[in-house]
GROMACS .gro file of C-alpha atoms in nm:
model
  399
    1MET     CA    1  -4.102   1.552  -0.067
    2SER     CA    2  -3.968   1.232  -0.216
    3GLU     CA    3  -4.014   1.378  -0.562
    4ASN     CA    4  -3.821   1.689  -0.460
    5PHE     CA    5  -3.529   1.473  -0.349
    6ALA     CA    6  -3.550   1.279  -0.675
    7PHE     CA    7  -3.469   1.600  -0.862
    8LEU     CA    8  -3.240   1.756  -0.599
    9LEU     CA    9  -2.982   1.477  -0.588
   10PRO     CA   10  -2.903   1.474  -0.965
   11VAL     CA   11  -2.865   1.853  -0.951
   12VAL     CA   12  -2.620   1.829  -0.659
   13LEU     CA   13  -2.423   1.552  -0.830
   14THR     CA   14  -2.411   1.745  -1.157
   15LEU     CA   15  -2.284   2.060  -0.986
   16PHE     CA   16  -2.007   1.867  -0.816
   17GLY     CA   17  -1.924   1.690  -1.141
   18VAL     CA   18  -1.886   2.022  -1.322
   19ALA     CA   19  -1.679   2.161  -1.033
   20PHE     CA   20  -1.440   1.866  -1.052
   21LEU     CA   21  -1.406   1.899  -1.429
   22ILE     CA   22  -1.321   2.269  -1.391
   23VAL     CA   23  -1.056   2.184  -1.131
   24GLY     CA   24  -0.926   1.915  -1.367
   25ARG     CA   25  -0.845   2.185  -1.624
   26PHE     CA   26  -0.563   2.293  -1.391
   27GLY     CA   27  -0.380   1.971  -1.468
   28ASN     CA   28  -0.515   1.733  -1.202
   29ARG     CA   29  -0.612   1.407  -1.372
   30SER     CA   30  -0.785   1.261  -1.067
   31ALA     CA   31  -1.033   1.551  -1.066
   32VAL     CA   32  -1.140   1.455  -1.419
   33PHE     CA   33  -1.226   1.102  -1.304
   34TRP     CA   34  -1.411   1.233  -0.998
   35GLY     CA   35  -1.606   1.474  -1.218
   36ALA     CA   36  -1.699   1.207  -1.470
   37GLY     CA   37  -1.803   0.979  -1.184
   38TYR     CA   38  -2.039   1.239  -1.037
   39LEU     CA   39  -2.197   1.302  -1.377
   40CYS     CA   40  -2.251   0.927  -1.422
   41ALA     CA   41  -2.413   0.908  -1.080
   42ALA     CA   42  -2.642   1.197  -1.174
   43LEU     CA   43  -2.747   1.006  -1.485
   44GLY     CA   44  -2.817   0.701  -1.271
   45PHE     CA   45  -3.058   0.895  -1.051
   46LEU     CA   46  -3.222   1.055  -1.355
   47ALA     CA   47  -3.278   0.720  -1.526
   48PRO     CA   48  -3.626   0.663  -1.367
   49LEU     CA   49  -3.754   0.961  -1.567
   50LEU     CA   50  -3.724   0.742  -1.876
   51GLU     CA   51  -3.995   0.506  -1.754
   52ILE     CA   52  -4.250   0.702  -1.957
   53ILE     CA   53  -4.084   0.592  -2.282
   54VAL     CA   54  -3.902   0.265  -2.201
   55SER     CA   55  -3.979  -0.037  -1.986
   56VAL     CA   56  -3.887  -0.061  -1.618
   57PRO     CA   57  -3.627  -0.340  -1.669
   58VAL     CA   58  -3.446  -0.132  -1.933
   59VAL     CA   59  -3.444   0.168  -1.700
   60ALA     CA   60  -3.308  -0.050  -1.420
   61MET     CA   61  -3.028  -0.178  -1.642
   62MET     CA   62  -2.938   0.177  -1.749
   63ALA     CA   63  -2.930   0.296  -1.388
   64ASP     CA   64  -2.719   0.001  -1.277
   65ALA     CA   65  -2.469   0.068  -1.557
   66ALA     CA   66  -2.449   0.436  -1.464
   67PHE     CA   67  -2.387   0.364  -1.094
   68LEU     CA   68  -2.123   0.100  -1.164
   69ALA     CA   69  -1.950   0.340  -1.405
   70ALA     CA   70  -1.967   0.615  -1.142
   71PHE     CA   71  -1.802   0.406  -0.871
   72LEU     CA   72  -1.547   0.269  -1.116
   73LEU     CA   73  -1.454   0.629  -1.198
   74TYR     CA   74  -1.453   0.727  -0.829
   75SER     CA   75  -1.216   0.441  -0.753
   76HIS     CA   76  -0.994   0.537  -1.045
   77GLY     CA   77  -0.991   0.897  -0.928
   78LEU     CA   78  -0.885   0.778  -0.583
   79VAL     CA   79  -0.590   0.565  -0.697
   80THR     CA   80  -0.485   0.835  -0.945
   81HIS     CA   81  -0.495   1.099  -0.672
   82PHE     CA   82  -0.274   0.892  -0.442
   83GLU     CA   83  -0.056   0.763  -0.729
   84ALA     CA   84  -0.128   0.415  -0.598
   85GLN     CA   85  -0.140   0.080  -0.772
   86ARG     CA   86  -0.444   0.101  -0.998
   87LEU     CA   87  -0.555  -0.264  -0.997
   88LEU     CA   88  -0.769  -0.177  -1.298
   89GLY     CA   89  -0.813  -0.540  -1.399
   90ALA     CA   90  -0.956  -0.632  -1.060
   91ARG     CA   91  -1.193  -0.336  -1.058
   92LEU     CA   92  -1.313  -0.398  -1.414
   93THR     CA   93  -1.375  -0.762  -1.323
   94ILE     CA   94  -1.586  -0.662  -1.023
   95ALA     CA   95  -1.790  -0.422  -1.239
   96ALA     CA   96  -1.838  -0.679  -1.518
   97VAL     CA   97  -1.941  -0.961  -1.284
   98ALA     CA   98  -2.178  -0.729  -1.096
   99TYR     CA   99  -2.343  -0.609  -1.416
  100ALA     CA  100  -2.389  -0.967  -1.530
  101GLY     CA  101  -2.547  -1.044  -1.193
  102THR     CA  102  -2.784  -0.746  -1.206
  103THR     CA  103  -2.877  -0.837  -1.563
  104TYR     CA  104  -2.983  -1.180  -1.441
  105ALA     CA  105  -3.167  -1.031  -1.143
  106VAL     CA  106  -3.358  -0.782  -1.360
  107LEU     CA  107  -3.428  -0.966  -1.683
  108ILE     CA  108  -3.461  -1.324  -1.563
  109ALA     CA  109  -3.535  -1.334  -1.189
  110GLY     CA  110  -3.722  -1.003  -1.184
  111SER     CA  111  -3.590  -0.940  -0.832
  112LEU     CA  112  -3.543  -0.582  -0.713
  113ARG     CA  113  -3.381  -0.707  -0.390
  114TYR     CA  114  -3.106  -0.898  -0.569
  115GLU     CA  115  -3.054  -0.626  -0.826
  116LEU     CA  116  -2.988  -0.357  -0.567
  117PHE     CA  117  -2.789  -0.588  -0.342
  118ILE     CA  118  -2.552  -0.698  -0.620
  119ASN     CA  119  -2.510  -0.350  -0.766
  120ASP     CA  120  -2.456  -0.163  -0.438
  121ILE     CA  121  -2.222  -0.421  -0.287
  122ALA     CA  122  -2.017  -0.415  -0.609
  123CYS     CA  123  -1.996  -0.035  -0.585
  124SER     CA  124  -1.865  -0.068  -0.229
  125LEU     CA  125  -1.613  -0.332  -0.338
  126LEU     CA  126  -1.481  -0.103  -0.612
  127MET     CA  127  -1.410   0.166  -0.353
  128LEU     CA  128  -1.268  -0.089  -0.109
  129VAL     CA  129  -1.009  -0.208  -0.364
  130ALA     CA  130  -0.906   0.152  -0.436
  131THR     CA  131  -0.893   0.238  -0.064
  132LEU     CA  132  -0.670  -0.057   0.022
  133SER     CA  133  -0.439   0.033  -0.266
  134SER     CA  134  -0.421   0.399  -0.158
  135TRP     CA  135  -0.408   0.357   0.220
  136ARG     CA  136  -0.030   0.380   0.261
  137ARG     CA  137  -0.005   0.677   0.025
  138ARG     CA  138  -0.184   0.928   0.246
  139ARG     CA  139   0.033   1.228   0.330
  140ASN     CA  140  -0.166   1.471   0.544
  141TRP     CA  141  -0.490   1.516   0.735
  142VAL     CA  142  -0.680   1.608   0.417
  143ASP     CA  143  -0.581   1.276   0.261
  144ARG     CA  144  -0.691   1.094   0.575
  145ALA     CA  145  -1.022   1.283   0.567
  146LEU     CA  146  -1.073   1.179   0.205
  147LEU     CA  147  -1.016   0.813   0.285
  148GLY     CA  148  -1.247   0.851   0.584
  149ALA     CA  149  -1.518   0.992   0.356
  150VAL     CA  150  -1.472   0.701   0.116
  151ILE     CA  151  -1.509   0.455   0.405
  152PHE     CA  152  -1.824   0.639   0.517
  153VAL     CA  153  -1.975   0.606   0.167
  154MET     CA  154  -1.886   0.236   0.155
  155LEU     CA  155  -2.044   0.170   0.495
  156GLU     CA  156  -2.353   0.376   0.415
  157THR     CA  157  -2.405   0.194   0.087
  158SER     CA  158  -2.341  -0.152   0.229
  159VAL     CA  159  -2.549  -0.116   0.547
  160ARG     CA  160  -2.840   0.042   0.363
  161THR     CA  161  -2.835  -0.231   0.100
  162ILE     CA  162  -2.822  -0.514   0.354
  163VAL     CA  163  -3.110  -0.362   0.554
  164PHE     CA  164  -3.315  -0.328   0.236
  165PHE     CA  165  -3.235  -0.684   0.131
  166VAL     CA  166  -3.361  -0.816   0.464
  167MET     CA  167  -3.669  -0.594   0.493
  168ALA     CA  168  -3.778  -0.535   0.132
  169GLY     CA  169  -3.993  -0.845   0.111
  170THR     CA  170  -4.171  -0.875  -0.222
  171LEU     CA  171  -4.141  -0.512  -0.334
  172ALA     CA  172  -4.178  -0.509  -0.714
  173MET     CA  173  -3.935  -0.331  -0.943
  174GLY     CA  174  -4.199  -0.086  -1.063
  175GLU     CA  175  -4.279   0.013  -0.702
  176PHE     CA  176  -3.923   0.119  -0.614
  177ILE     CA  177  -3.944   0.490  -0.699
  178GLY     CA  178  -4.233   0.558  -0.461
  179SER     CA  179  -4.098   0.338  -0.182
  180SER     CA  180  -3.966   0.454   0.152
  181TYR     CA  181  -3.635   0.286   0.067
  182ALA     CA  182  -3.593   0.512  -0.237
  183TYR     CA  183  -3.656   0.815  -0.016
  184ILE     CA  184  -3.402   0.701   0.245
  185MET     CA  185  -3.150   0.622  -0.030
  186GLN     CA  186  -3.184   0.973  -0.172
  187ILE     CA  187  -3.120   1.131   0.169
  188THR     CA  188  -2.821   0.915   0.265
  189SER     CA  189  -2.676   0.931  -0.087
  190THR     CA  190  -2.698   1.311  -0.079
  191ILE     CA  191  -2.510   1.319   0.252
  192GLY     CA  192  -2.248   1.076   0.121
  193ALA     CA  193  -2.211   1.269  -0.203
  194LEU     CA  194  -2.159   1.596  -0.015
  195VAL     CA  195  -1.904   1.453   0.228
  196LEU     CA  196  -1.711   1.272  -0.043
  197ALA     CA  197  -1.714   1.562  -0.288
  198LEU     CA  198  -1.605   1.825  -0.035
  199THR     CA  199  -1.317   1.616   0.101
  200ALA     CA  200  -1.209   1.508  -0.249
  201LEU     CA  201  -1.219   1.867  -0.375
  202SER     CA  202  -1.016   1.983  -0.074
  203SER     CA  203  -0.754   1.712  -0.124
  204VAL     CA  204  -0.733   1.774  -0.498
  205ALA     CA  205  -0.705   2.152  -0.448
  206LEU     CA  206  -0.427   2.102  -0.193
  207ARG     CA  207  -0.235   1.883  -0.440
  208ILE     CA  208  -0.267   2.152  -0.707
  209VAL     CA  209  -0.137   2.417  -0.466
  210GLU     CA  210   0.153   2.191  -0.365
  211ARG     CA  211   0.238   2.125  -0.729
  212HIS     CA  212   0.246   2.494  -0.816
  213ARG     CA  213   0.447   2.570  -0.505
  214LYS     CA  214   0.693   2.299  -0.593
  215ALA     CA  215   0.724   2.435  -0.947
  216ALA     CA  216   0.789   2.782  -0.805
  217GLU     CA  217   1.051   2.664  -0.554
  218GLU     CA  218   1.228   2.385  -0.743
  219ASP     CA  219   1.490   2.405  -1.016
  220PRO     CA  220   1.340   2.215  -1.312
  221LEU     CA  221   1.677   2.096  -1.447
  222THR     CA  222   1.818   1.938  -1.130
  223GLY     CA  223   1.525   1.894  -0.894
  224LEU     CA  224   1.714   2.095  -0.631
  225LEU     CA  225   1.570   2.400  -0.463
  226ASN     CA  226   1.596   2.724  -0.656
  227ARG     CA  227   1.682   3.054  -0.488
  228ARG     CA  228   1.322   3.119  -0.390
  229GLY     CA  229   1.280   2.766  -0.256
  230PHE     CA  230   1.605   2.796  -0.060
  231ASP     CA  231   1.493   3.120   0.104
  232GLN     CA  232   1.158   2.961   0.192
  233PHE     CA  233   1.335   2.660   0.342
  234ILE     CA  234   1.552   2.886   0.556
  235ARG     CA  235   1.249   3.084   0.675
  236GLU     CA  236   1.055   2.772   0.770
  237ARG     CA  237   1.317   2.534   0.907
  238GLY     CA  238   1.656   2.690   0.892
  239HIS     CA  239   1.843   2.996   1.002
  240ALA     CA  240   1.529   3.174   1.116
  241THR     CA  241   1.551   2.959   1.429
  242GLY     CA  242   1.889   3.110   1.513
  243ARG     CA  243   2.084   2.788   1.473
  244GLU     CA  244   2.446   2.797   1.370
  245ALA     CA  245   2.510   2.660   1.025
  246ALA     CA  246   2.772   2.613   0.756
  247ILE     CA  247   2.740   2.725   0.396
  248ILE     CA  248   2.907   2.560   0.099
  249VAL     CA  249   2.909   2.746  -0.231
  250ALA     CA  250   3.020   2.545  -0.535
  251ASP     CA  251   3.086   2.647  -0.894
  252ILE     CA  252   3.178   2.420  -1.186
  253ASP     CA  253   3.521   2.503  -1.327
  254TRP     CA  254   3.552   2.616  -1.688
  255PHE     CA  255   3.185   2.551  -1.746
  256LYS     CA  256   3.161   2.790  -2.041
  257SER     CA  257   3.417   2.583  -2.227
  258VAL     CA  258   3.205   2.272  -2.164
  259ASN     CA  259   2.906   2.442  -2.327
  260ASP     CA  260   3.114   2.579  -2.612
  261HIS     CA  261   3.294   2.253  -2.689
  262TYR     CA  262   3.029   1.989  -2.613
  263GLY     CA  263   2.703   2.182  -2.643
  264HIS     CA  264   2.445   2.313  -2.399
  265SER     CA  265   2.265   1.981  -2.375
  266THR     CA  266   2.582   1.814  -2.248
  267GLY     CA  267   2.637   2.111  -2.019
  268ASP     CA  268   2.294   2.046  -1.868
  269ASP     CA  269   2.396   1.683  -1.813
  270VAL     CA  270   2.704   1.801  -1.624
  271ILE     CA  271   2.492   2.028  -1.406
  272ARG     CA  272   2.263   1.736  -1.325
  273GLU     CA  273   2.563   1.518  -1.234
  274VAL     CA  274   2.703   1.782  -0.998
  275ALA     CA  275   2.358   1.832  -0.844
  276ALA     CA  276   2.332   1.456  -0.786
  277LEU     CA  277   2.666   1.457  -0.603
  278LEU     CA  278   2.568   1.753  -0.387
  279ARG     CA  279   2.242   1.581  -0.304
  280THR     CA  280   2.445   1.301  -0.143
  281LEU     CA  281   2.579   1.535   0.128
  282SER     CA  282   2.522   1.324   0.437
  283TRP     CA  283   2.416   1.587   0.687
  284PRO     CA  284   2.088   1.605   0.882
  285GLU     CA  285   1.838   1.858   0.744
  286ALA     CA  286   2.079   1.977   0.476
  287ALA     CA  287   1.934   2.184   0.192
  288VAL     CA  288   2.098   2.213  -0.149
  289ALA     CA  289   1.997   2.472  -0.407
  290ARG     CA  290   2.097   2.576  -0.754
  291PHE     CA  291   2.132   2.952  -0.748
  292GLY     CA  292   2.159   2.982  -1.123
  293GLY     CA  293   2.390   2.874  -1.403
  294GLU     CA  294   2.659   2.645  -1.264
  295GLU     CA  295   2.653   2.777  -0.905
  296PHE     CA  296   2.518   2.574  -0.612
  297VAL     CA  297   2.465   2.649  -0.244
  298ALA     CA  298   2.438   2.395   0.039
  299TYR     CA  299   2.305   2.480   0.384
  300LEU     CA  300   2.422   2.255   0.671
  301PRO     CA  301   2.257   2.333   1.007
  302ASN     CA  302   2.453   2.274   1.328
  303CYS     CA  303   2.765   2.204   1.127
  304ARG     CA  304   3.120   2.306   1.222
  305LEU     CA  305   3.347   2.467   0.966
  306GLN     CA  306   3.587   2.172   0.958
  307ASP     CA  307   3.303   1.924   0.902
  308ALA     CA  308   3.162   2.131   0.619
  309HIS     CA  309   3.511   2.164   0.470
  310THR     CA  310   3.554   1.787   0.478
  311LEU     CA  311   3.215   1.729   0.313
  312ALA     CA  312   3.291   1.982   0.040
  313ASN     CA  313   3.626   1.818  -0.030
  314THR     CA  314   3.459   1.475  -0.048
  315VAL     CA  315   3.227   1.606  -0.320
  316ARG     CA  316   3.519   1.777  -0.497
  317LEU     CA  317   3.722   1.456  -0.511
  318ALA     CA  318   3.422   1.250  -0.623
  319LEU     CA  319   3.351   1.494  -0.905
  320SER     CA  320   3.711   1.514  -1.024
  321GLU     CA  321   3.731   1.132  -1.037
  322ARG     CA  322   3.395   1.087  -1.213
  323ASP     CA  323   3.397   0.941  -1.565
  324PHE     CA  324   3.187   1.158  -1.797
  325ARG     CA  325   3.249   0.963  -2.116
  326SER     CA  326   2.893   0.827  -2.101
  327ILE     CA  327   2.767   1.177  -2.183
  328GLY     CA  328   3.037   1.245  -2.441
  329ILE     CA  329   3.298   1.427  -2.232
  330ASP     CA  330   3.650   1.285  -2.251
  331ARG     CA  331   3.809   1.501  -1.982
  332ALA     CA  332   3.771   1.556  -1.610
  333ILE     CA  333   3.511   1.795  -1.476
  334THR     CA  334   3.602   1.980  -1.158
  335ALA     CA  335   3.449   2.239  -0.929
  336SER     CA  336   3.568   2.497  -0.679
  337PHE     CA  337   3.420   2.543  -0.333
  338GLY     CA  338   3.394   2.819  -0.075
  339VAL     CA  339   3.295   2.728   0.282
  340ALA     CA  340   3.186   2.965   0.560
  341VAL     CA  341   2.987   2.951   0.881
  342THR     CA  342   2.721   3.183   1.018
  343ALA     CA  343   2.825   3.448   1.268
  344ALA     CA  344   2.656   3.626   1.558
  345GLY     CA  345   2.643   3.957   1.371
  346ASP     CA  346   2.481   3.820   1.054
  347HIS     CA  347   2.159   3.987   0.951
  348SER     CA  348   2.056   3.684   0.745
  349ILE     CA  349   2.193   3.362   0.602
  350HIS     CA  350   2.295   3.559   0.295
  351ASP     CA  351   2.577   3.721   0.493
  352ALA     CA  352   2.733   3.376   0.533
  353ILE     CA  353   2.662   3.300   0.168
  354SER     CA  354   2.844   3.618   0.067
  355ARG     CA  355   3.149   3.514   0.270
  356ALA     CA  356   3.143   3.167   0.118
  357ASP     CA  357   3.106   3.323  -0.227
  358ARG     CA  358   3.419   3.538  -0.174
  359LEU     CA  359   3.610   3.227  -0.064
  360LEU     CA  360   3.485   3.049  -0.375
  361TYR     CA  361   3.636   3.318  -0.595
  362LEU     CA  362   3.960   3.288  -0.400
  363ALA     CA  363   3.953   2.915  -0.483
  364LYS     CA  364   3.903   3.006  -0.848
  365SER     CA  365   4.192   3.252  -0.850
  366SER     CA  366   4.413   3.002  -0.665
  367GLY     CA  367   4.393   2.748  -0.942
  368ARG     CA  368   4.042   2.596  -0.923
  369ASN     CA  369   3.946   2.240  -0.821
  370ARG     CA  370   3.991   2.317  -0.453
  371VAL     CA  371   3.808   2.402  -0.132
  372VAL     CA  372   3.874   2.729   0.049
  373SER     CA  373   3.729   2.800   0.393
  374ASN     CA  374   3.774   3.063   0.660
  375ALA     CA  375   3.947   2.886   0.947
  376ALA     CA  376   3.941   3.183   1.185
  377GLU     CA  377   3.656   3.305   1.403
  378VAL     CA  378   3.449   3.490   1.145
  379SER     CA  379   3.302   3.741   1.384
  380THR     CA  380   3.630   3.854   1.542
  381ALA     CA  381   3.921   3.790   1.306
  382SER     CA  382   4.038   4.102   1.126
  383VAL     CA  383   4.277   3.905   0.905
  384PRO     CA  384   4.118   3.567   0.847
  385LYS     CA  385   4.326   3.256   0.818
  386LEU     CA  386   4.226   3.055   0.514
  387PHE     CA  387   4.220   2.680   0.497
  388VAL     CA  388   4.278   2.548   0.145
  389VAL     CA  389   4.261   2.196   0.010
  390LYS     CA  390   4.476   2.168  -0.301
  391ASP     CA  391   4.414   1.944  -0.599
  392ASP     CA  392   4.610   1.657  -0.445
  393GLY     CA  393   4.405   1.673  -0.127
  394GLU     CA  394   4.684   1.810   0.095
  395ALA     CA  395   4.597   2.083   0.341
  396ALA     CA  396   4.789   2.410   0.354
  397SER     CA  397   4.758   2.737   0.547
  398ARG     CA  398   4.748   3.071   0.371
  399ARG     CA  399   4.740   3.430   0.491
   0.00000   0.00000   0.00000
């Protein structure tokens, strides 16, 4: 049975290593380190097979190197996954000192107890450093499960090693493979490998899904939501709950002339600047999206029309006063805004967006660089009263 485990564990580790490497092809760097670590661990458990052609001390040194490399890669996969401080120097130092210690234990002292104790405790320390660095970076229950699995592996390795160190007595290096300790190590290591691999694969897969979802719902130029991301936000946290909200639609004035005169690259810089200003809208749970080209939409839950109007005008004034000479533009850049609120008869948030869009075009036709909002009750007014902020910031009524 012990011999069966001796072959089973490397097979399990190899399968997980290959699985991680396949996942890593989808752009997750941490999966590559996990995969390489599992393959190194598999080599470590296969090393005793070389005893028929090389001496026991050489096999021991090869196995120790493989296990230290495996845990160094595990720890690197962990800090990479959590985008935590890598502390690579500290981890390399632990691995180097441990290998020097095991070299002494094997080649000079000839002590199996000290060899295993030094090597296994060093492996646990490598994971401990990575865990402490990553602890504050956990984001969800899968991340917490991964760190819990890492802690389980550290405890299993440390406790098993300490028990062996106390109880091993004078067990010789050549007697290790057939010992009861080797059998127990294979069982507990298999359990630890399974727990760690499954939680790490789950956490890595979730990050890949989140990254692809983010790419699908985020505008790559500005980092704002795109139209799809905006609709998803509304479904999950916004108007689907029936809350009243205000909508601000903004459009950069004379943007085509910016592209024609200064180039599309500069035009992209302008779009990013406007997006950065809209991102500063100080309203709880606000969502800002780029709907395409130079048009932006902001969703402000539980916001009155007058408050939304004031916020839009604050952004308008900030943009008109912004100095764009740093990106090669020697004139003012302005934008026009339409502001509307949701109404009881709306079928979706897009009804309010359509009203705000019509008010935006009224702002454009009224001279640009202004905010136009519907100051009447949207659901009942047959002839809405419009509230316009002119270029100089003065308010005026229009019918």
